[in-house]
Amino acid sequence: TEAGSSEVYRPHGGIWIFAEQRGGRMAPVSLELLGEARRLAARMQVPVAAVLFGHQVQELTAGLIAGGADKVYLVDHPRLADFVEEPYAAALTALARREQPEIILAGATYLGRAFIPRVAALLDTGLTADCTAFDLETETNLLLQTRPAFGGNIMATILTPRSYPQMATVRPRVMKKLALQSDREGTVIPVRLEELEQPFRSRFLETVSEITEAIPLGEAEVIVAGGRGLQDGKNFQLLEELADLLGGAVGATRAAVDAGWISYQHQIGQTGKTVAPRLYFACGISGAAQHLVGMQSSDFIVAINSDPQAPIFQIADIGLVGDMFEIIPALIQQIKASR
Amino acid sequence: MKIIVCLKQVPESQDVRLDPATHNLQREGVKSIINPFDLYALEEGLRVREQQGGEVIVLSMGPPQAEAALREALSYGADQAFLLSDRAFAGADTWATAFTLAAAVRRLGGADLIFCGKQAIDGDTAQVGPEMAAFLDIPHVAWARKLVFVRPELLQVERLLDHGYDRVEVQLPALITIVKEINEPRLPSFKAKLRAKSATIPVYGLADLSLGEEQVGFKGSFTRVVKVFPPPPRGQREILAGTATEMAATLWSRLQQLQRR
Ligand SMILES: Cc1cc2nc3c(=O)[nH]c(=O)nc-3n(C[C@H](O)[C@H](O)[C@H](O)COP(=O)(O)OP(=O)(O)OC[C@H]3O[C@@H](n4cnc5c(N)ncnc54)[C@H](O)[C@@H]3O)c2cc1C
Ligand SMILES: Cc1cc2nc3c(=O)[nH]c(=O)nc-3n(C[C@H](O)[C@H](O)[C@H](O)COP(=O)(O)OP(=O)(O)OC[C@H]3O[C@@H](n4cnc5c(N)ncnc54)[C@H](O)[C@@H]3O)c2cc1C
């Protein structure tokens, strides 16, 4: 294709992870990717490199090395200060053509999923979306990439057998990061890319609104979600109190969002966010299929519902049949008393 | 303004069953719909047409029955529809799907704006749009919730990222993927419905797109699904009974055990 490179790709650059950062703050998924990359690298006998994009983000390199990177490719450029698909894709494509990694992993965040497919297309290679597990095929050492599809109703294992790099985006909060080791050795390789000097057809203007929640839904270990059973927007306070006690975030069904009780940012489900926290509370939520697809890969699900027939109980690990306005305050009391 | 909206026909329910013997997806008997996110993309196309003038073309790759999705799109008010259908297109991964769609866009003489949905509810990858943009060598912006024209060829896009909303500017031609907050899709109109019924929907195959067999479908795909299996079953379900206080106490002790694991 006209998009492809003419040179032969000879993979020798080991495993790369895309180190996602924003405003100098490393996205947690970056360290999770490093942890997984190290485990794979040990079996493949190859180095692990992190690719860091941004402007004046040098100080983040130490954390990447401590988290498991042997090398950090640092592409520091004003064009990369804020995320825009075109320059990010151009930079990663150019670097991959130059260094020829075997594998590239990136977070399946909004940012990662916005530009990594463009890179895969430009490199003429496959891309597996939103992976939750990796393994290596015994004979070939190719990456076995497992991912949920159909809203989590089936799992598929995918190979990229005839092209390089093998590319995947990885669901946040699934892979385990390593304990940071501040005396680990690693090299920082500053990179200049001519490809960033070309004019781009898209550019960043400004951030319009920040999500103000203390813990973004996608990163929360605990999510307390409410539905129409809350009966009123002000009752979300009850869920907020529980979430605060557990260090979690608040989620909602579309019914609650449509009622205007809480903003769309909090919506979980088919037309909202997909989350997979360690602990998910479904409070006054019936368990419609469109909600379940957004949360059913949570590690542990607690359902509180007054209707014993509610479908949410089918997927809950623990179900509490009763009035949430009695149960949740009682639970809050329990938690407070036990601390 | 020439606007192309990409629509995928998907099974209505994501509750797919696996054939216990072959582990193939069982799709028989499942009703097909337009991918829900693509309705927002279509609506946005219609709104841009109303504001800027021009035409809305809907494009889908799929088996012959995907024509129904396109006809439905016409009943919402799209001007023209094209179906990409050929045995050779079957088994495409996102790379091959995007490559075929991009070839069709070229065949149609290009577009000023291409809209895709956020993602398809079956494949769930959200990759086809950005890959298409790469093949067409046009910029793209993902996850748009608001479009504002600065000039007919310059668009400001408010888009969702993990931390909130950013505003970016993009020159046309461009491809935009659309999230559901952007609009409220209209209902089909009676007039358009009538027109849709009798509209001809041209079908393009491999030869019409001047593509080779090795560039499309299963052969053109770089990924291979080697195994499909049901997700691991959930642990023991437990339903608590008793007073609110009793249930809360049991729950809290279970959660504390969990934390220690
Ligand atoms: C195309 C499409 C996309 C959709 N996308 C989404 C999506 O992304 N996310 C989503 O969530 N939904 C989505 N929906 C909507 C979905 O189908 C359901 O309508 C919605 O999830 C229901 O929300 P709910 O559980 O809050 O409300 P209900 O279904 O009304 O359930 C309320 C529950 O609260 C219980 N209850 C009431 N009072 C109490 C009490 N005092 N104590 C305990 N329990 C109580 C009731 O027993 C009931 O089970 C979508 C629908 C469509 C068609
Ligand atoms: C279980 C399973 C897992 C899979 N995993 C992967 C994977 O990880 N990587 C991979 O490359 N392929 C994968 N595939 C193949 C992939 O589902 C198909 O290539 C599919 O045709 C397009 O991907 P999608 O459904 O994810 O669409 P998405 O990329 O999510 O669709 C985004 C938008 O692109 C447009 N669009 C998508 N398809 C079409 C179409 N046929 N016609 C018109 N517009 C369209 C629509 O606007 C849609 O809203 C998988 C398939 C299965 C069955």
XYZ file of C-alpha atoms and ligand atoms in Angstrom:
706
model
C 0.000 0.000 0.000
C 1.100 3.579 -0.384
C 1.047 3.886 3.370
C 3.582 1.105 3.880
C 7.307 1.511 4.207
C 9.478 0.191 1.446
C 12.218 -1.114 3.727
C 12.131 -4.624 5.067
C 11.131 -4.772 8.696
C 13.509 -6.905 10.729
C 12.241 -7.048 14.258
C 15.092 -6.781 16.725
C 14.060 -3.923 18.966
C 12.457 -6.023 21.712
C 9.225 -5.114 23.405
C 8.003 -1.546 23.481
C 5.411 0.007 25.664
C 3.887 3.381 24.939
C 4.285 5.431 28.139
C 1.178 7.568 28.317
C 1.475 10.797 30.252
C -0.496 13.951 30.513
C 0.735 17.226 31.945
C 3.729 15.436 33.439
C 1.621 12.804 35.188
C 2.209 9.218 34.139
C -0.951 7.236 33.393
C -1.044 4.207 35.728
C -1.459 1.885 32.743
C 2.089 2.698 31.611
C 3.590 0.917 34.622
C 1.173 -1.976 34.207
C 2.382 -2.350 30.614
C 5.982 -2.353 31.820
C 5.210 -5.116 34.314
C 3.655 -7.274 31.615
C 6.407 -6.462 29.116
C 9.053 -7.587 31.623
C 7.296 -10.918 32.133
C 7.153 -11.490 28.374
C 10.696 -10.236 27.867
C 12.059 -12.723 30.374
C 10.680 -15.560 28.253
C 11.648 -13.992 24.926
C 15.110 -12.902 26.087
C 14.706 -9.403 24.697
C 14.949 -5.892 26.176
C 12.007 -3.714 27.173
C 11.805 -0.123 26.000
C 9.354 2.600 26.961
C 8.471 5.295 24.445
C 7.746 8.613 26.092
C 6.186 11.507 24.178
C 5.667 15.015 25.498
C 7.336 18.333 26.079
C 9.654 18.799 29.046
C 8.849 15.434 30.494
C 12.442 14.298 31.063
C 11.767 13.769 34.766
C 9.333 10.938 34.019
C 12.076 8.750 32.550
C 13.412 7.670 35.958
C 10.043 6.249 36.970
C 9.861 4.224 33.762
C 13.280 2.702 34.360
C 12.368 1.969 37.977
C 9.161 0.378 36.705
C 10.961 -2.038 34.384
C 12.241 -0.281 31.246
C 15.761 -1.060 29.998
C 15.584 1.868 27.607
C 13.454 4.960 27.369
C 13.065 6.607 23.986
C 12.336 10.188 24.903
C 10.725 12.212 22.143
C 10.527 15.693 23.592
C 8.876 18.116 21.217
C 6.426 21.039 21.529
C 4.180 19.265 18.981
C 3.772 16.417 21.437
C 2.992 18.592 24.456
C -0.714 17.812 24.135
C -2.295 14.826 22.499
C -3.318 15.010 18.843
C -3.694 11.837 16.761
C -1.714 12.855 13.690
C 1.620 13.946 15.240
C 1.524 11.182 17.857
C 0.931 8.575 15.152
C 3.595 10.071 12.898
C 6.168 10.030 15.696
C 5.497 6.468 16.841
C 5.415 5.190 13.259
C 8.727 6.861 12.420
C 10.405 5.568 15.560
C 9.117 2.030 15.027
C 10.376 2.023 11.427
C 13.759 3.126 12.634
C 14.143 0.776 15.617
C 11.925 -2.124 14.536
C 10.487 -3.522 17.753
C 8.911 -6.971 17.836
C 5.979 -5.923 19.950
C 4.297 -2.604 20.784
C 1.857 -2.423 23.690
C -0.174 0.670 24.570
C -2.936 1.358 27.053
C -6.495 0.830 25.786
C -7.329 4.287 27.092
C -9.207 6.886 25.067
C -5.844 8.347 24.137
C -4.252 5.036 23.163
C -7.243 3.826 21.197
C -7.432 7.165 19.371
C -4.037 6.940 17.673
C -2.547 3.430 17.910
C -4.790 2.106 15.073
C -3.383 4.802 12.811
C 0.115 3.576 13.619
C -0.816 -0.053 12.898
C -2.272 0.950 9.537
C 0.814 2.973 8.623
C 3.096 0.101 9.619
C 1.009 -2.444 7.689
C 0.468 -4.671 10.665
C -2.311 -6.100 12.824
C -3.621 -4.600 16.034
C -5.526 -6.391 18.766
C -7.831 -4.212 20.819
C -8.270 -3.981 24.568
C -6.355 -7.117 25.565
C -6.703 -8.645 29.008
C -4.114 -11.448 28.802
C -0.968 -12.358 26.889
C 0.979 -15.522 26.381
C 3.608 -16.752 23.930
C 2.949 -19.451 21.374
C 5.292 -22.294 22.179
C 6.891 -22.957 18.834
C 6.943 -19.514 17.301
C 7.236 -17.277 20.373
C 4.512 -15.163 18.774
C 2.310 -13.127 21.065
C -1.038 -14.739 21.937
C -3.355 -11.819 22.592
C -6.594 -12.461 24.449
C -9.407 -9.951 24.482
C -13.100 -9.735 25.269
C -15.503 -8.951 22.399
C -19.271 -8.704 22.110
C -19.335 -6.621 25.243
C -17.435 -9.241 27.214
C -19.713 -12.125 26.249
C -16.942 -13.943 24.459
C -13.181 -14.039 24.617
C -10.940 -14.327 21.578
C -7.269 -15.171 21.314
C -5.571 -13.461 18.411
C -2.214 -13.832 16.696
C -0.398 -11.482 14.341
C 1.428 -14.220 12.448
C 2.917 -12.574 9.385
C 3.764 -8.960 10.115
C 5.697 -6.856 12.582
C 5.450 -5.271 14.992
C 2.786 -7.287 16.801
C 0.613 -4.559 18.267
C -1.989 -4.534 21.006
C -3.810 -2.098 23.214
C -4.192 -3.335 26.774
C -7.077 -2.766 29.142
C -6.050 -0.627 32.098
C -5.960 -2.187 35.550
C -5.611 -5.736 34.336
C -1.838 -6.219 34.113
C 0.267 -6.129 37.259
C 2.926 -3.483 37.658
C 6.231 -4.345 39.307
C 7.420 -2.911 42.580
C 9.397 0.223 41.680
C 13.108 -0.381 41.938
C 14.910 2.921 42.030
C 18.366 1.369 41.545
C 17.433 -0.424 38.295
C 19.711 0.516 35.438
C 18.451 1.834 32.167
C 19.347 4.224 29.388
C 17.475 7.294 28.301
C 17.723 7.824 24.550
C 16.656 11.294 23.446
C 15.212 11.079 19.934
C 14.855 13.748 17.260
C 12.319 12.983 14.585
C 12.292 14.909 11.336
C 8.777 13.643 10.823
C 7.623 16.069 13.512
C 8.822 19.075 11.538
C 6.312 18.579 8.730
C 3.118 20.633 8.827
C 0.217 18.759 10.414
C -3.396 19.207 9.453
C -4.704 18.996 12.988
C -3.641 20.790 16.148
C -4.470 21.059 19.815
C -6.298 24.190 20.924
C -7.238 23.860 24.570
C -8.680 21.715 27.281
C -12.370 22.583 27.590
C -13.313 20.752 30.709
C -11.582 18.490 33.119
C -13.358 15.631 34.732
C -13.460 16.803 38.292
C -13.879 13.450 40.017
C -11.018 12.733 42.353
C -10.553 9.286 40.824
C -11.375 8.801 37.135
C -13.763 5.878 36.617
C -11.345 4.030 34.382
C -8.675 4.006 37.066
C -10.844 3.364 40.118
C -10.298 0.125 42.047
C -13.759 0.458 43.545
C -16.857 1.778 41.801
C -20.141 2.459 43.541
C -22.800 2.744 40.844
C -26.389 3.826 41.162
C -29.463 3.455 38.997
C -33.064 4.503 38.830
C -33.602 2.918 42.245
C -31.949 6.016 43.734
C -35.169 7.879 42.981
C -33.544 11.316 43.173
C -30.284 12.956 42.146
C -29.501 14.105 45.652
C -29.385 10.492 46.797
C -26.129 10.087 44.906
C -24.620 11.670 48.022
C -25.144 8.369 49.766
C -23.146 6.571 47.082
C -20.465 9.245 47.181
C -20.088 8.720 50.891
C -19.645 4.976 50.428
C -17.254 5.524 47.518
C -15.179 7.945 49.574
C -14.887 5.460 52.422
C -13.673 2.772 50.023
C -11.429 5.075 48.007
C -13.585 4.608 44.957
C -15.502 6.495 42.292
C -19.194 6.849 41.499
C -20.798 5.341 38.391
C -24.336 5.323 37.047
C -26.753 3.691 34.641
C -28.113 5.448 31.622
C -31.462 5.751 33.394
C -29.822 7.836 36.128
C -27.914 9.926 33.590
C -31.001 10.495 31.441
C -32.933 11.583 34.533
C -30.312 14.319 34.921
C -29.138 13.043 38.317
C -25.494 12.762 37.328
C -23.366 13.648 34.281
C -22.733 11.377 31.305
C -19.087 11.076 32.373
C -20.298 8.613 34.982
C -22.364 6.425 32.679
C -21.316 2.807 32.507
C -22.488 0.488 29.773
C -22.845 0.009 26.073
C -23.113 3.696 25.313
C -21.020 4.814 28.269
C -17.743 3.645 29.761
C -16.462 0.118 30.111
C -14.953 -0.474 33.517
C -13.372 -3.422 35.308
C -12.624 -2.430 38.903
C -11.711 -4.882 41.655
C -15.017 -4.156 43.349
C -18.263 -2.964 41.767
C -21.361 -2.011 43.721
C -24.600 -1.992 41.721
C -27.158 -0.102 43.823
C -30.737 0.136 42.596
C -29.651 -1.144 39.192
C -31.801 -3.744 37.437
C -28.998 -5.211 35.333
C -30.056 -4.489 31.742
C -27.795 -6.088 29.126
C -26.625 -2.632 28.013
C -25.421 -1.875 31.522
C -23.858 -5.292 32.114
C -21.581 -5.083 29.086
C -19.878 -2.092 30.668
C -19.109 -3.679 34.032
C -19.316 -7.445 33.911
C -15.565 -7.955 33.803
C -15.261 -6.411 37.267
C -13.415 -8.737 39.650
C -16.132 -8.772 42.307
C -19.691 -7.538 41.987
C -22.025 -6.617 44.821
C -25.695 -6.032 43.939
C -28.184 -4.281 46.191
C -31.728 -4.405 44.886
C -35.165 -4.686 46.418
C -36.382 -6.967 43.642
C -35.101 -10.541 44.130
C -35.822 -11.222 40.436
C -33.591 -8.386 39.206
C -31.205 -9.749 36.526
C -28.258 -8.027 38.206
C -28.274 -10.857 40.767
C -27.372 -13.302 37.983
C -23.924 -11.827 37.652
C -23.357 -10.623 41.212
C -20.865 -12.383 43.462
C -22.865 -11.223 46.463
C -26.467 -10.101 46.246
C -28.330 -8.203 48.949
C -32.075 -8.233 48.514
C -33.525 -5.201 50.202
C -33.900 -1.463 50.369
C -30.662 0.302 49.525
C -31.677 3.252 51.672
C -31.435 0.947 54.673
C -28.561 -1.262 53.551
C -26.096 1.378 52.417
C -26.295 3.510 55.574
C -25.876 0.309 57.602
C -22.829 -0.609 55.542
C -21.374 2.867 55.967
C -21.789 2.479 59.721
C -20.102 -0.911 59.667
C -17.139 0.434 57.759
C -16.751 3.425 60.039
C -17.039 1.260 63.127
C -14.382 -1.152 61.899
C -11.779 1.562 61.385
C -19.864 19.335 1.292
C -19.559 15.634 0.610
C -20.054 13.586 3.723
C -19.569 9.837 3.931
C -20.920 7.980 6.951
C -19.652 4.453 7.591
C -22.272 2.106 8.992
C -21.813 -1.409 10.253
C -24.618 -3.896 10.551
C -24.331 -5.724 13.882
C -26.331 -8.338 15.782
C -28.915 -6.679 17.994
C -27.779 -8.590 21.039
C -24.235 -8.980 22.230
C -25.376 -12.046 24.052
C -23.735 -14.363 21.539
C -23.617 -18.086 21.950
C -20.728 -20.262 20.980
C -21.407 -23.506 19.201
C -20.278 -25.977 21.862
C -18.750 -28.278 19.248
C -17.092 -25.893 16.813
C -16.735 -22.853 19.084
C -17.936 -20.737 16.182
C -20.190 -17.793 16.876
C -23.831 -18.714 16.467
C -25.457 -15.804 14.734
C -28.517 -17.441 13.255
C -31.809 -16.093 14.418
C -30.264 -12.945 15.864
C -31.825 -9.782 14.509
C -29.488 -7.313 12.827
C -29.447 -3.585 13.473
C -27.363 -0.574 12.541
C -24.519 -0.334 15.043
C -26.070 2.044 17.648
C -23.091 4.434 17.620
C -23.347 4.786 13.859
C -26.788 6.367 14.191
C -25.138 9.297 15.943
C -22.570 9.481 13.148
C -25.377 9.486 10.584
C -27.338 12.146 12.463
C -24.247 14.343 12.612
C -23.792 13.892 8.883
C -27.365 14.995 8.257
C -26.909 18.024 10.527
C -23.719 19.098 8.769
C -25.517 18.768 5.443
C -28.363 20.930 6.712
C -25.888 23.553 7.910
C -23.277 23.477 5.148
C -25.174 22.035 2.203
C -24.033 18.995 0.275
C -24.824 15.317 0.409
C -24.643 12.395 2.797
C -23.502 9.042 1.457
C -23.721 5.950 3.627
C -21.260 3.144 3.125
C -21.184 -0.340 4.567
C -19.109 -3.432 4.042
C -20.863 -6.667 4.801
C -22.844 -9.595 3.479
C -25.725 -8.909 1.027
C -28.213 -8.559 3.906
C -26.307 -5.487 5.169
C -28.299 -3.725 2.476
C -31.108 -3.511 5.019
C -28.981 -1.328 7.280
C -28.218 1.008 4.390
C -31.854 1.200 3.363
C -32.734 2.092 6.918
C -30.084 4.823 6.824
C -31.746 6.219 3.697
C -35.019 6.408 5.610
C -33.336 8.732 8.088
C -32.472 11.014 5.185
C -29.159 9.932 3.694
C -28.924 10.786 -0.013
C -27.161 7.714 -1.357
C -25.995 4.333 -0.158
C -23.299 1.933 -1.314
C -22.769 -1.633 -0.197
C -19.364 -3.284 -0.368
C -20.018 -6.959 -0.659
C -17.944 -9.759 -2.094
C -17.043 -13.230 -0.920
C -13.442 -12.074 -0.923
C -14.244 -9.449 1.756
C -15.295 -12.076 4.297
C -13.209 -12.643 7.394
C -11.668 -9.175 7.360
C -9.935 -7.844 10.443
C -9.980 -4.108 11.096
C -6.983 -3.526 8.820
C -8.653 -5.216 5.844
C -12.038 -3.647 6.651
C -10.524 -0.173 6.782
C -8.497 -0.821 3.645
C -11.602 -1.839 1.710
C -13.662 1.080 3.005
C -10.838 3.473 2.104
C -10.715 2.067 -1.420
C -14.454 2.633 -1.715
C -14.109 6.234 -0.554
C -11.525 6.753 -3.282
C -13.768 5.054 -5.810
C -16.509 7.498 -4.842
C -14.153 10.384 -5.553
C -13.186 11.093 -1.935
C -15.090 13.033 0.696
C -14.758 16.242 2.664
C -15.825 14.581 5.874
C -16.015 10.950 6.887
C -17.908 10.002 10.032
C -17.598 6.712 11.867
C -19.230 5.563 15.064
C -17.240 5.377 18.273
C -16.968 1.625 17.910
C -18.976 -1.362 16.763
C -20.788 -3.213 19.543
C -19.735 -6.646 18.260
C -16.057 -6.356 17.333
C -15.602 -3.606 19.947
C -12.240 -2.491 18.594
C -12.794 1.193 17.625
C -9.994 0.727 15.094
C -11.634 0.925 11.692
C -12.034 4.732 11.601
C -8.467 5.725 12.495
C -7.075 3.017 10.188
C -9.204 4.276 7.307
C -7.910 7.805 7.862
C -4.348 6.508 7.656
C -5.035 4.725 4.360
C -6.657 7.847 2.923
C -3.829 9.997 4.271
C -6.227 12.413 5.918
C -6.205 13.566 9.553
C -8.642 12.092 12.028
C -10.035 13.031 15.414
C -11.491 10.361 17.676
C -14.363 10.581 20.187
C -15.990 13.832 19.018
C -18.911 15.253 21.007
C -19.187 18.616 19.279
C -18.276 20.014 15.865
C -18.016 23.699 15.046
C -17.096 24.960 11.589
C -14.649 27.856 11.617
C -14.684 27.889 7.826
C -16.071 25.285 5.467
C -12.677 23.601 5.355
C -11.684 24.101 8.998
C -13.379 22.319 11.840
C -13.084 22.642 15.599
C -13.787 19.414 17.402
C -14.518 18.984 21.054
C -13.469 15.518 21.986
C -13.494 13.147 24.881
C -10.289 11.874 26.426
C -9.665 10.108 29.690
C -9.277 13.337 31.655
C -12.096 15.394 30.142
C -12.669 17.307 26.927
C -10.120 18.906 24.637
C -10.707 21.163 21.673
C -8.695 20.423 18.558
C -8.729 21.970 15.124
C -8.619 19.929 11.954
C -8.466 20.753 8.262
C -10.812 19.009 5.907
C -10.843 16.464 4.409
C -10.877 14.611 7.727
C -12.326 11.581 9.440
C -14.122 11.975 12.760
C -15.349 9.248 15.123
C -18.491 10.185 16.983
C -19.634 9.570 20.581
C -23.294 9.467 21.535
C -23.324 12.740 23.451
C -23.000 14.667 20.212
C -26.668 14.701 19.255
C -30.073 13.109 19.532
C -30.750 11.066 16.388
C -33.982 11.910 14.550
C -36.632 9.398 13.584
C -37.028 8.219 10.007
C -39.268 10.560 8.010
C -42.248 9.283 6.079
C -41.052 10.828 2.841
C -37.542 9.462 3.153
C -38.931 6.051 4.083
C -40.867 5.913 0.836
C -37.838 6.977 -1.132
C -35.655 4.476 0.703
C -37.960 1.624 -0.214
C -37.384 2.024 -3.915
C -33.843 3.385 -3.892
C -31.194 1.412 -5.746
C -28.199 0.548 -3.630
C -25.191 -0.197 -5.813
C -23.033 -3.108 -4.685
C -19.287 -2.878 -5.161
C -17.087 -5.943 -5.192
C -13.389 -6.553 -5.471
C -13.149 -5.625 -9.137
C -15.132 -2.404 -8.730
C -12.645 -1.231 -6.132
C -9.599 -2.317 -8.156
C -8.289 -4.307 -5.240
C -6.466 -7.601 -5.223
C -7.745 -10.627 -3.339
C -4.696 -10.649 -1.121
C -5.497 -7.116 0.123
C -8.966 -7.801 1.471
C -10.933 -10.146 3.686
C -9.267 -13.009 5.481
C -6.267 -13.011 3.145
C -5.626 -9.327 3.618
C -5.880 -9.499 7.394
C -2.839 -9.324 9.627
C -4.580 -10.694 12.696
C -5.890 -14.230 13.076
C -8.472 -15.254 15.627
C -7.012 -18.560 16.786
C -9.468 -19.318 19.559
C -12.879 -18.145 20.711
C -14.145 -19.187 24.121
C -16.683 -18.163 26.739
C -15.424 -15.900 29.540
C -14.483 -17.770 32.710
C -17.569 -18.361 34.856
C -17.996 -16.114 37.837
C -17.351 -17.405 41.328
C -19.964 -18.782 43.703
C -22.948 -16.509 43.858
C -24.186 -15.762 47.310
C -27.493 -14.112 48.137
C -27.667 -12.606 51.612
C -30.786 -12.441 53.706
C -31.729 -10.851 56.992
C -32.110 -7.314 58.229
C -30.243 -4.472 56.596
C -27.767 -4.404 59.469
C -27.142 -8.154 59.317
C -26.631 -8.093 55.572
C -24.334 -5.091 55.811
C -22.242 -6.832 58.461
C -21.901 -10.035 56.415
C -21.068 -8.046 53.306
C -18.390 -6.046 55.058
C -16.721 -9.130 56.483
C -16.733 -10.760 53.021
C -15.199 -7.652 51.498
C -12.509 -7.561 54.142
C -11.663 -11.216 53.433
C -11.444 -10.337 49.771
C -9.042 -7.525 50.494
C -6.741 -9.871 52.396
C -6.626 -12.369 49.507
C -29.065 1.359 22.525
C -29.140 1.408 24.026
C -27.995 1.733 24.741
C -28.021 1.764 26.144
N -26.862 2.056 26.822
C -26.873 1.981 28.164
C -25.675 2.224 28.913
O -24.617 2.546 28.379
N -25.714 2.101 30.251
C -26.871 1.780 30.911
O -26.816 1.675 32.147
N -28.013 1.586 30.248
C -28.047 1.686 28.886
N -29.223 1.502 28.230
C -30.457 1.440 29.020
C -30.729 0.091 29.618
O -31.450 -0.668 28.665
C -31.613 0.208 30.882
O -32.772 0.935 30.569
C -30.912 0.916 32.049
O -29.641 0.349 32.273
C -31.749 0.778 33.297
O -31.177 1.519 34.329
P -31.489 1.179 35.837
O -31.021 -0.194 36.149
O -30.901 2.296 36.619
O -33.069 1.353 35.929
P -34.279 0.249 36.117
O -34.123 -0.767 35.065
O -35.454 1.049 36.208
O -33.882 -0.413 37.468
C -34.030 0.193 38.715
C -33.840 -0.893 39.760
O -33.821 -0.310 41.052
C -34.447 -1.198 41.955
N -34.882 -0.416 43.107
C -35.871 0.507 43.174
N -35.931 1.046 44.403
C -34.974 0.438 45.143
C -34.542 0.561 46.500
N -35.105 1.436 47.329
N -33.550 -0.227 46.918
C -32.972 -1.126 46.093
N -33.310 -1.269 44.799
C -34.311 -0.496 44.328
C -35.571 -1.806 41.142
O -35.935 -3.061 41.688
C -34.939 -1.943 39.766
O -34.364 -3.236 39.605
C -29.226 1.481 26.842
C -30.372 1.166 26.108
C -30.345 1.119 24.729
C -31.588 0.757 23.985
C -14.261 -12.052 18.589
C -13.622 -11.146 17.609
C -12.535 -10.367 17.977
C -11.922 -9.519 17.052
N -10.828 -8.792 17.437
C -10.171 -8.043 16.515
C -8.992 -7.319 16.855
O -8.571 -7.309 18.005
N -8.344 -6.641 15.878
C -8.803 -6.612 14.593
O -8.167 -5.980 13.760
N -9.941 -7.237 14.247
C -10.624 -7.955 15.171
N -11.772 -8.606 14.822
C -12.335 -8.392 13.484
C -13.227 -7.144 13.478
O -14.299 -7.292 14.375
C -13.754 -6.904 12.086
O -12.709 -6.520 11.278
C -14.846 -5.885 11.942
O -15.254 -5.917 10.595
C -14.465 -4.424 12.223
O -14.101 -4.209 13.491
P -15.071 -3.690 14.637
O -16.318 -4.462 14.587
O -14.293 -3.738 15.869
O -15.395 -2.185 14.228
P -14.929 -0.831 14.956
O -13.557 -0.498 14.548
O -15.226 -0.858 16.410
O -15.948 0.161 14.221
C -15.809 1.555 14.338
C -16.618 2.224 13.267
O -16.084 1.916 11.986
C -17.152 1.789 11.044
N -17.180 0.407 10.550
C -16.678 -0.705 11.137
N -16.900 -1.784 10.359
C -17.570 -1.341 9.275
C -18.099 -1.969 8.114
N -17.991 -3.296 7.928
N -18.747 -1.204 7.212
C -18.876 0.136 7.381
N -18.393 0.776 8.451
C -17.742 0.050 9.386
C -18.418 2.145 11.762
O -18.632 3.513 11.636
C -18.071 1.800 13.207
O -18.829 2.519 14.155
C -12.406 -9.443 15.737
C -13.522 -10.192 15.394
C -14.122 -11.044 16.296
C -15.305 -11.857 15.881
